[in-house]
């Protein structure tokens, strides 16, 4: 199958770069993959997609990989868009959906990006990769690196959720707990580049994780029969999810597969414990400043400085969306409330999105009859420390008290 990549492009200045070499940053900023969309339009139609397997790789013409044989896969499936009528009603909406990315390999949407990044890295001859992680990226990188037969180094803050620590180690990654934040971990990866000879898989420091995450937008569009919702609510850490979806929508509009007249309003959600993007949005800045003393139970949001900050803010503004931070202390309450209402294993990052929707419906920014989609970016089960709640116990040597059992919450 032909490949439709024409070139790479510096996101900060539009400079054209070679797509046949492995790439990292350009002027310390992200690089984007560009395609010959005219040729893609001539090569495939939405109808023709229907016959393909239900996985992220079905959007082949809009993806950067060379050969099917290169693909490193753990069986990524299409994730369901689940209607949430009870939650909708609680939030003052007629309709609300959750696209449940927790069903992907390693339990988070990070598998999309890392499947693509590892596929490309191996194709370009990389044998050793390294990355800083807030948690789930490390787990996904470790798994896909193992799948690809690559050596993987993971650096994470020492209070990263224990499941993320263990899943990296289990998959054979050389895993390190660092007494700093994710940006400190990022520095280690940068510093080791010469000596260790590894390829840096950090968020947006190579162009391909973004292309993997772009498939969230492609998939959403196809699942909605090429008519996108009014509002997309997305938790933001490094921003690849939001930037990737926005890139997907631009490409689909250029192909004429979706209308270019009305895009979804992109809502970037952070926690008050780490809100560099929401702060920059409020101040009308294009670049964000390092957020001091970053802390949040939603570990995926604990990214105090993002190399793609301007791309997140551009997408939010171009879409007519907004960026906001919700109160850190309320995240676990929102999580419990949402999981009880719908049974979907919502991670704390996506619980922040539920809180944001509550805020935006009560302010009138989201109208009752609008179609709203929240992304559940990861599985609640990966956050055992945060979830811990005392359970009622039963002593089998005593008679059973059915009334007490019925009243237990
Ligand atoms: C990484 C992560 C995020 C943040 O994603 P970005 O696209 O990097 O902003 C949100 N939620 C979870 C569960 C994550 O693992």
mmCIF file with all atom_site columns, C-alpha atoms and ligand atoms in Angstrom, residues 109-110 136 213 234-241 300 347 349 377-378 383, ligand 1:
data_model
loop_
_atom_site.group_PDB
_atom_site.id
_atom_site.type_symbol
_atom_site.label_atom_id
_atom_site.label_alt_id
_atom_site.label_comp_id
_atom_site.label_asym_id
_atom_site.label_entity_id
_atom_site.label_seq_id
_atom_site.pdbx_PDB_ins_code
_atom_site.Cartn_x
_atom_site.Cartn_y
_atom_site.Cartn_z
_atom_site.occupancy
_atom_site.B_iso_or_equiv
_atom_site.pdbx_formal_charge
_atom_site.auth_seq_id
_atom_site.auth_comp_id
_atom_site.auth_asym_id
_atom_site.auth_atom_id
_atom_site.pdbx_PDB_model_num
ATOM   1  C CA . UNK A 1 109 ? -5.288  5.860  25.288 1.00 0.00 ? 109 UNK A CA 1
ATOM   2  C CA . UNK A 1 110 ? -1.487  6.083  25.541 1.00 0.00 ? 110 UNK A CA 1
ATOM   3  C CA . UNK A 1 136 ? 0.386   5.526  31.657 1.00 0.00 ? 136 UNK A CA 1
ATOM   4  C CA . UNK A 1 213 ? -3.393  9.729  19.070 1.00 0.00 ? 213 UNK A CA 1
ATOM   5  C CA . UNK A 1 234 ? -10.635 16.293 27.104 1.00 0.00 ? 234 UNK A CA 1
ATOM   6  C CA . UNK A 1 235 ? -8.216  16.085 30.041 1.00 0.00 ? 235 UNK A CA 1
ATOM   7  C CA . UNK A 1 236 ? -4.942  17.798 29.198 1.00 0.00 ? 236 UNK A CA 1
ATOM   8  C CA . UNK A 1 237 ? -1.453  16.913 30.338 1.00 0.00 ? 237 UNK A CA 1
ATOM   9  C CA . UNK A 1 238 ? 1.100   17.127 27.543 1.00 0.00 ? 238 UNK A CA 1
ATOM   10 C CA . UNK A 1 239 ? -1.741  17.778 25.134 1.00 0.00 ? 239 UNK A CA 1
ATOM   11 C CA . UNK A 1 240 ? -1.200  15.160 22.435 1.00 0.00 ? 240 UNK A CA 1
ATOM   12 C CA . UNK A 1 241 ? -4.759  13.873 22.680 1.00 0.00 ? 241 UNK A CA 1
ATOM   13 C CA . UNK A 1 300 ? -1.815  12.170 33.717 1.00 0.00 ? 300 UNK A CA 1
ATOM   14 C CA . UNK A 1 347 ? -9.994  7.695  35.661 1.00 0.00 ? 347 UNK A CA 1
ATOM   15 C CA . UNK A 1 349 ? -8.324  12.752 34.731 1.00 0.00 ? 349 UNK A CA 1
ATOM   16 C CA . UNK A 1 377 ? -8.510  8.356  28.799 1.00 0.00 ? 377 UNK A CA 1
ATOM   17 C CA . UNK A 1 378 ? -7.613  5.587  31.220 1.00 0.00 ? 378 UNK A CA 1
ATOM   18 C CA . UNK A 1 383 ? -5.226  4.281  40.410 1.00 0.00 ? 383 UNK A CA 1
HETATM 19 C C1 . LIG B 2 .   ? -1.474  11.010 29.596 1.00 0.00 ? 1   LIG B C1 1
HETATM 20 C C2 . LIG B 2 .   ? -2.832  11.073 30.126 1.00 0.00 ? 1   LIG B C2 1
HETATM 21 C C3 . LIG B 2 .   ? -3.623  12.227 29.973 1.00 0.00 ? 1   LIG B C3 1
HETATM 22 C C4 . LIG B 2 .   ? -3.104  13.476 29.316 1.00 0.00 ? 1   LIG B C4 1
HETATM 23 O O1 . LIG B 2 .   ? -2.985  13.270 27.960 1.00 0.00 ? 1   LIG B O1 1
HETATM 24 P P1 . LIG B 2 .   ? -2.292  14.257 26.942 1.00 0.00 ? 1   LIG B P1 1
HETATM 25 O O2 . LIG B 2 .   ? -2.886  13.909 25.659 1.00 0.00 ? 1   LIG B O2 1
HETATM 26 O O3 . LIG B 2 .   ? -0.843  13.993 27.032 1.00 0.00 ? 1   LIG B O3 1
HETATM 27 O O4 . LIG B 2 .   ? -2.637  15.642 27.358 1.00 0.00 ? 1   LIG B O4 1
HETATM 28 C C5 . LIG B 2 .   ? -4.928  12.160 30.413 1.00 0.00 ? 1   LIG B C5 1
HETATM 29 N N1 . LIG B 2 .   ? -5.430  11.065 31.009 1.00 0.00 ? 1   LIG B N1 1
HETATM 30 C C6 . LIG B 2 .   ? -4.694  9.966  31.199 1.00 0.00 ? 1   LIG B C6 1
HETATM 31 C C7 . LIG B 2 .   ? -5.312  8.796  31.870 1.00 0.00 ? 1   LIG B C7 1
HETATM 32 C C8 . LIG B 2 .   ? -3.374  9.925  30.752 1.00 0.00 ? 1   LIG B C8 1
HETATM 33 O O5 . LIG B 2 .   ? -2.663  8.819  30.934 1.00 0.00 ? 1   LIG B O5 1
#
